[in-house]
PDB file of C-alpha atoms in Angstrom:
ATOM      1  CA  LEU A   1     -19.058  -1.214 -47.687  1.00 58.00           C
ATOM      2  CA  THR A   2     -17.078   0.915 -50.063  1.00 60.00           C
ATOM      3  CA  THR A   3     -15.006  -0.698 -52.740  1.00 62.00           C
ATOM      4  CA  VAL A   4     -11.559   0.792 -53.027  1.00 56.00           C
ATOM      5  CA  ARG A   5      -9.659   0.288 -56.230  1.00 61.00           C
ATOM      6  CA  SER A   6      -6.049   1.129 -56.425  1.00 54.00           C
ATOM      7  CA  THR A   7      -4.599   2.729 -59.474  1.00 61.00           C
ATOM      8  CA  GLY A   8      -1.156   1.997 -58.105  1.00 60.00           C
ATOM      9  CA  ILE A   9      -0.545   5.662 -57.348  1.00 59.00           C
ATOM     10  CA  GLY A  10      -1.473   7.607 -54.204  1.00 61.00           C
ATOM     11  CA  SER A  11      -2.952   6.456 -50.919  1.00 61.00           C
ATOM     12  CA  LEU A  12      -6.198   4.977 -49.678  1.00 58.00           C
ATOM     13  CA  PRO A  13      -9.011   7.354 -48.780  1.00 63.00           C
ATOM     14  CA  ALA A  14      -9.576   8.105 -45.096  1.00 68.00           C
ATOM     15  CA  ILE A  15     -12.330   6.074 -43.425  1.00 65.00           C
ATOM     16  CA  SER A  16     -14.228   6.708 -40.220  1.00 65.00           C
ATOM     17  CA  GLY A  17     -14.498   4.203 -37.355  1.00 61.00           C
ATOM     18  CA  ALA A  18     -17.696   5.888 -36.087  1.00 62.00           C
ATOM     19  CA  ASN A  19     -19.890   2.959 -37.143  1.00 61.00           C
ATOM     20  CA  LEU A  20     -17.733   0.246 -35.552  1.00 57.00           C
ATOM     21  CA  THR A  21     -19.803  -1.181 -32.699  1.00 61.00           C
ATOM     22  CA  SER A  22     -18.450  -4.637 -31.945  1.00 63.00           C
ATOM     23  CA  LEU A  23     -14.687  -4.246 -32.029  1.00 58.00           C
ATOM     24  CA  ASN A  24     -12.962  -6.373 -29.384  1.00 64.00           C
ATOM     25  CA  ALA A  25     -10.819  -4.153 -27.095  1.00 60.00           C
ATOM     26  CA  SER A  26      -8.023  -6.726 -27.086  1.00 62.00           C
ATOM     27  CA  ASN A  27      -7.493  -5.975 -30.798  1.00 62.00           C
ATOM     28  CA  ILE A  28      -6.835  -2.285 -30.163  1.00 61.00           C
ATOM     29  CA  SER A  29      -3.156  -1.433 -29.960  1.00 63.00           C
ATOM     30  CA  SER A  30      -3.425   2.338 -29.480  1.00 65.00           C
ATOM     31  CA  GLY A  31      -5.930   5.111 -28.889  1.00 65.00           C
ATOM     32  CA  THR A  32      -8.326   5.900 -26.054  1.00 64.00           C
ATOM     33  CA  LEU A  33     -11.146   3.715 -24.793  1.00 60.00           C
ATOM     34  CA  ASN A  34     -14.191   5.055 -22.976  1.00 62.00           C
ATOM     35  CA  SER A  35     -13.672   4.479 -19.225  1.00 59.00           C
ATOM     36  CA  ALA A  36     -17.288   3.299 -18.874  1.00 58.00           C
ATOM     37  CA  ARG A  37     -16.277   0.166 -20.793  1.00 60.00           C
ATOM     38  CA  PHE A  38     -13.853  -0.943 -18.059  1.00 57.00           C
ATOM     39  CA  THR A  39     -15.105  -3.191 -15.259  1.00 60.00           C
ATOM     40  CA  GLY A  40     -13.423  -3.042 -11.855  1.00 58.00           C
ATOM     41  CA  GLY A  41      -9.864  -2.470 -10.819  1.00 71.00           C
ATOM     42  CA  LYS A  42      -9.931   1.314 -11.133  1.00 91.00           C
ATOM     43  CA  ILE A  43      -8.121   3.328  -8.489  1.00 94.00           C
ATOM     44  CA  GLY A  44     -10.522   5.798  -6.897  1.00 95.00           C
ATOM     45  CA  GLN A  45      -8.124   7.629  -4.582  1.00 97.00           C
ATOM     46  CA  VAL A  46      -4.601   7.356  -3.200  1.00 97.00           C
ATOM     47  CA  ILE A  47      -3.473   8.708   0.171  1.00 97.00           C
ATOM     48  CA  SER A  48       0.178   8.329   1.080  1.00 97.00           C
ATOM     49  CA  GLN A  49       2.601   9.571   3.694  1.00 95.00           C
ATOM     50  CA  THR A  50       6.369   9.376   3.775  1.00 91.00           C
ATOM     51  CA  LEU A  51       8.086   9.987   7.088  1.00 88.00           C
ATOM     52  CA  ALA A  52      11.745  10.024   8.047  1.00 80.00           C
ATOM     53  CA  PRO A  53      11.763  10.295  11.831  1.00 73.00           C
ATOM     54  CA  CYS A  54      12.538   7.080  13.675  1.00 77.00           C
ATOM     55  CA  GLN A  55       9.592   5.338  15.314  1.00 79.00           C
ATOM     56  CA  THR A  56      10.252   3.377  18.494  1.00 77.00           C
ATOM     57  CA  SER A  57       8.483   0.987  20.824  1.00 75.00           C
ATOM     58  CA  THR A  58       9.548   1.194  24.454  1.00 72.00           C
ATOM     59  CA  THR A  59       6.661  -0.617  26.157  1.00 68.00           C
ATOM     60  CA  GLY A  60       7.843  -4.213  26.201  1.00 75.00           C
ATOM     61  CA  THR A  61       5.724  -6.572  24.124  1.00 82.00           C
ATOM     62  CA  SER A  62       2.646  -4.296  23.887  1.00 87.00           C
ATOM     63  CA  PHE A  63       1.921  -2.654  20.534  1.00 89.00           C
ATOM     64  CA  VAL A  64       2.189   1.126  20.275  1.00 89.00           C
ATOM     65  CA  ALA A  65       1.037   3.423  17.485  1.00 89.00           C
ATOM     66  CA  THR A  66       3.572   5.096  15.220  1.00 89.00           C
ATOM     67  CA  SER A  67       3.168   8.368  13.313  1.00 90.00           C
ATOM     68  CA  PHE A  68       2.022   6.396  10.249  1.00 93.00           C
ATOM     69  CA  THR A  69      -1.760   6.873  10.148  1.00 96.00           C
ATOM     70  CA  ILE A  70      -4.205   7.462   7.275  1.00 97.00           C
ATOM     71  CA  ASP A  71      -7.912   8.311   7.239  1.00 97.00           C
ATOM     72  CA  ILE A  72      -9.747   7.280   4.070  1.00 97.00           C
ATOM     73  CA  THR A  73     -13.416   7.395   3.069  1.00 97.00           C
ATOM     74  CA  PRO A  74     -14.405   4.742   0.489  1.00 97.00           C
ATOM     75  CA  THR A  75     -16.811   5.955  -2.197  1.00 96.00           C
ATOM     76  CA  ALA A  76     -18.744   2.646  -2.314  1.00 95.00           C
ATOM     77  CA  THR A  77     -19.337  -0.267   0.053  1.00 96.00           C
ATOM     78  CA  SER A  78     -17.989  -2.606  -2.649  1.00 95.00           C
ATOM     79  CA  SER A  79     -14.626  -0.782  -2.750  1.00 96.00           C
ATOM     80  CA  LYS A  80     -11.500  -2.411  -1.387  1.00 96.00           C
ATOM     81  CA  ILE A  81      -8.568  -0.629   0.225  1.00 96.00           C
ATOM     82  CA  TYR A  82      -5.073  -1.713  -0.847  1.00 96.00           C
ATOM     83  CA  VAL A  83      -2.787  -0.928   2.094  1.00 96.00           C
ATOM     84  CA  THR A  84       1.017  -0.953   1.759  1.00 95.00           C
ATOM     85  CA  PHE A  85       3.866  -0.118   4.094  1.00 92.00           C
ATOM     86  CA  ASN A  86       7.524   0.026   3.059  1.00 89.00           C
ATOM     87  CA  CYS A  87      10.384   1.012   5.299  1.00 86.00           C
ATOM     88  CA  GLY A  88      14.109   1.225   4.709  1.00 74.00           C
ATOM     89  CA  GLY A  89      14.761  -0.886   7.762  1.00 73.00           C
ATOM     90  CA  VAL A  90      13.894  -2.083  11.229  1.00 75.00           C
ATOM     91  CA  TYR A  91      16.406  -2.263  14.049  1.00 74.00           C
ATOM     92  CA  HIS A  92      16.580  -3.555  17.625  1.00 73.00           C
ATOM     93  CA  SER A  93      18.942  -2.104  20.214  1.00 74.00           C
ATOM     94  CA  THR A  94      19.811  -5.492  21.756  1.00 74.00           C
ATOM     95  CA  GLY A  95      19.257  -7.774  18.753  1.00 70.00           C
ATOM     96  CA  ASN A  96      15.928  -9.312  19.743  1.00 76.00           C
ATOM     97  CA  GLY A  97      13.633  -7.840  17.109  1.00 78.00           C
ATOM     98  CA  GLY A  98       9.962  -6.972  17.128  1.00 82.00           C
ATOM     99  CA  GLN A  99       6.642  -6.988  15.280  1.00 85.00           C
ATOM    100  CA  LEU A 100       4.818  -4.659  12.925  1.00 87.00           C
ATOM    101  CA  ARG A 101       1.068  -4.668  12.279  1.00 90.00           C
ATOM    102  CA  ILE A 102      -1.576  -2.769  10.314  1.00 93.00           C
ATOM    103  CA  ARG A 103      -4.613  -1.785  12.369  1.00 94.00           C
ATOM    104  CA  TYR A 104      -8.023  -0.858  10.979  1.00 95.00           C
ATOM    105  CA  ASN A 105     -10.302   1.559  12.798  1.00 93.00           C
ATOM    106  CA  ASN A 106      -8.467   1.024  16.133  1.00 88.00           C
ATOM    107  CA  ASP A 107     -10.110  -2.349  16.732  1.00 88.00           C
ATOM    108  CA  THR A 108      -8.997  -4.873  14.115  1.00 90.00           C
ATOM    109  CA  THR A 109      -5.577  -6.154  13.134  1.00 90.00           C
ATOM    110  CA  ILE A 110      -5.685  -6.822   9.384  1.00 90.00           C
ATOM    111  CA  PHE A 111      -2.000  -7.711   8.963  1.00 86.00           C
ATOM    112  CA  ASN A 112       0.752  -8.786  11.365  1.00 86.00           C
ATOM    113  CA  THR A 113       4.298  -9.492  10.221  1.00 81.00           C
ATOM    114  CA  GLY A 114       5.021 -11.778  13.154  1.00 74.00           C
ATOM    115  CA  ASN A 115       8.385 -11.522  14.860  1.00 74.00           C
ATOM    116  CA  TYR A 116      11.310  -9.917  13.109  1.00 70.00           C
ATOM    117  CA  THR A 117      14.742 -10.863  14.338  1.00 66.00           C
ATOM    118  CA  ALA A 118      16.995  -7.837  14.035  1.00 61.00           C
ATOM    119  CA  TYR A 119      20.449  -8.817  15.246  1.00 60.00           C
ATOM    120  CA  ARG A 120      22.916  -6.313  16.559  1.00 61.00           C
ATOM    121  CA  GLY A 121      26.583  -7.195  16.577  1.00 58.00           C
ATOM    122  CA  THR A 122      29.686  -5.042  16.476  1.00 57.00           C
ATOM    123  CA  SER A 123      28.003  -3.110  13.664  1.00 57.00           C
ATOM    124  CA  ASP A 124      24.359  -2.108  13.522  1.00 58.00           C
ATOM    125  CA  ILE A 125      22.225  -4.189  11.181  1.00 58.00           C
ATOM    126  CA  GLN A 126      18.957  -3.108   9.670  1.00 64.00           C
ATOM    127  CA  ILE A 127      16.621  -5.253   7.597  1.00 68.00           C
ATOM    128  CA  GLY A 128      14.093  -3.896   5.111  1.00 70.00           C
ATOM    129  CA  SER A 129      10.423  -4.124   5.958  1.00 78.00           C
ATOM    130  CA  SER A 130       7.363  -4.124   3.738  1.00 84.00           C
ATOM    131  CA  CYS A 131       3.839  -5.477   3.801  1.00 88.00           C
ATOM    132  CA  ALA A 132       0.675  -5.180   1.735  1.00 92.00           C
ATOM    133  CA  ILE A 133      -2.926  -6.295   2.108  1.00 93.00           C
ATOM    134  CA  LEU A 134      -6.204  -5.850   0.213  1.00 95.00           C
ATOM    135  CA  HIS A 135      -8.911  -5.020   2.771  1.00 95.00           C
ATOM    136  CA  SER A 136     -12.716  -4.947   2.313  1.00 95.00           C
ATOM    137  CA  PRO A 137     -14.102  -2.410   4.822  1.00 95.00           C
ATOM    138  CA  ASN A 138     -17.700  -2.655   3.424  1.00 95.00           C
ATOM    139  CA  THR A 139     -18.511   0.951   4.308  1.00 95.00           C
ATOM    140  CA  THR A 140     -18.650   4.486   2.950  1.00 97.00           C
ATOM    141  CA  SER A 141     -17.747   5.998   6.323  1.00 96.00           C
ATOM    142  CA  GLN A 142     -14.307   7.430   7.020  1.00 97.00           C
ATOM    143  CA  LYS A 143     -12.012   4.798   8.520  1.00 95.00           C
ATOM    144  CA  ASN A 144      -8.470   4.827   9.866  1.00 97.00           C
ATOM    145  CA  TYR A 145      -5.496   2.622   9.031  1.00 97.00           C
ATOM    146  CA  LYS A 146      -2.283   2.809  11.048  1.00 95.00           C
ATOM    147  CA  ILE A 147       1.043   1.109  11.666  1.00 92.00           C
ATOM    148  CA  GLU A 148       1.824  -0.202  15.148  1.00 91.00           C
ATOM    149  CA  ILE A 149       5.003  -1.837  16.448  1.00 88.00           C
ATOM    150  CA  ALA A 150       6.030  -3.896  19.491  1.00 86.00           C
ATOM    151  CA  ASN A 151       9.159  -5.428  20.956  1.00 84.00           C
ATOM    152  CA  ARG A 152       9.714  -9.139  20.518  1.00 82.00           C
ATOM    153  CA  GLN A 153      10.897  -9.417  24.124  1.00 79.00           C
ATOM    154  CA  ALA A 154      10.607  -7.120  27.129  1.00 79.00           C
ATOM    155  CA  ASN A 155      14.127  -5.681  26.842  1.00 80.00           C
ATOM    156  CA  GLY A 156      15.718  -3.218  24.454  1.00 79.00           C
ATOM    157  CA  GLU A 157      13.969  -1.046  21.899  1.00 82.00           C
ATOM    158  CA  PHE A 158      12.536  -1.988  18.503  1.00 81.00           C
ATOM    159  CA  TYR A 159      12.666   0.737  15.830  1.00 81.00           C
ATOM    160  CA  ILE A 160      11.212   1.445  12.439  1.00 81.00           C
ATOM    161  CA  GLY A 161      14.247   3.017  10.844  1.00 76.00           C
ATOM    162  CA  HIS A 162      17.375   3.551  12.904  1.00 72.00           C
ATOM    163  CA  PRO A 163      17.776   5.817  15.942  1.00 73.00           C
ATOM    164  CA  ASN A 164      21.074   7.216  14.646  1.00 72.00           C
ATOM    165  CA  ASN A 165      20.033   7.680  11.021  1.00 70.00           C
ATOM    166  CA  SER A 166      17.114  10.056  10.431  1.00 68.00           C
ATOM    167  CA  SER A 167      17.308   9.532   6.660  1.00 73.00           C
ATOM    168  CA  THR A 168      15.678   6.071   6.835  1.00 77.00           C
ATOM    169  CA  PHE A 169      12.282   6.715   5.246  1.00 84.00           C
ATOM    170  CA  GLY A 170       9.012   4.819   5.565  1.00 88.00           C
ATOM    171  CA  THR A 171       6.037   5.120   3.200  1.00 92.00           C
ATOM    172  CA  PHE A 172       2.475   4.194   4.160  1.00 94.00           C
ATOM    173  CA  THR A 173      -0.150   4.163   1.382  1.00 97.00           C
ATOM    174  CA  CYS A 174      -3.898   3.437   1.153  1.00 97.00           C
ATOM    175  CA  MET A 175      -5.501   3.109  -2.301  1.00 97.00           C
ATOM    176  CA  GLU A 176      -9.221   2.698  -2.939  1.00 97.00           C
ATOM    177  CA  VAL A 177      -9.807   0.014  -5.564  1.00 96.00           C
ATOM    178  CA  LEU A 178     -13.256   0.464  -7.112  1.00 94.00           C
ATOM    179  CA  ALA A 179     -15.401  -2.574  -7.844  1.00 85.00           C
TER     180      ALA A 179
END
């Protein structure tokens, strides 16, 4: 330790923090910490797509793929994939509604919104749509995530967006969360 005596004039001498080895990070209010000191929760990669064209399901109650699809390759088997989908609205031509789901690798549904009811009266009504899930694929192989939609009933058409408004955007994002 160095003893500092003040003469009442001037400022304290500069000191180096190079020899500090056990400082608790919660006591640091500014500066840069070495990334190797962090454990988990780092974002490894982000893949996102924003599309404006309307997506429609015309096959009754069967799910159909939309244009929202992302391929991602996790860097570690312990990584998780945070999947989000946000859309300005969903609409049904006769007011029955529909469903939206996130599919993984063409064989597993990892999220299903259940039935939306999208009423149509004298004016068209859209409701916003969003979903998010944290998925553990347990692989380092490239995998696919996609959005699929289906009608609630076998009549009318269920849309992501609105058929008469091409400015209704949807955003589909996959983020790798490192362990």
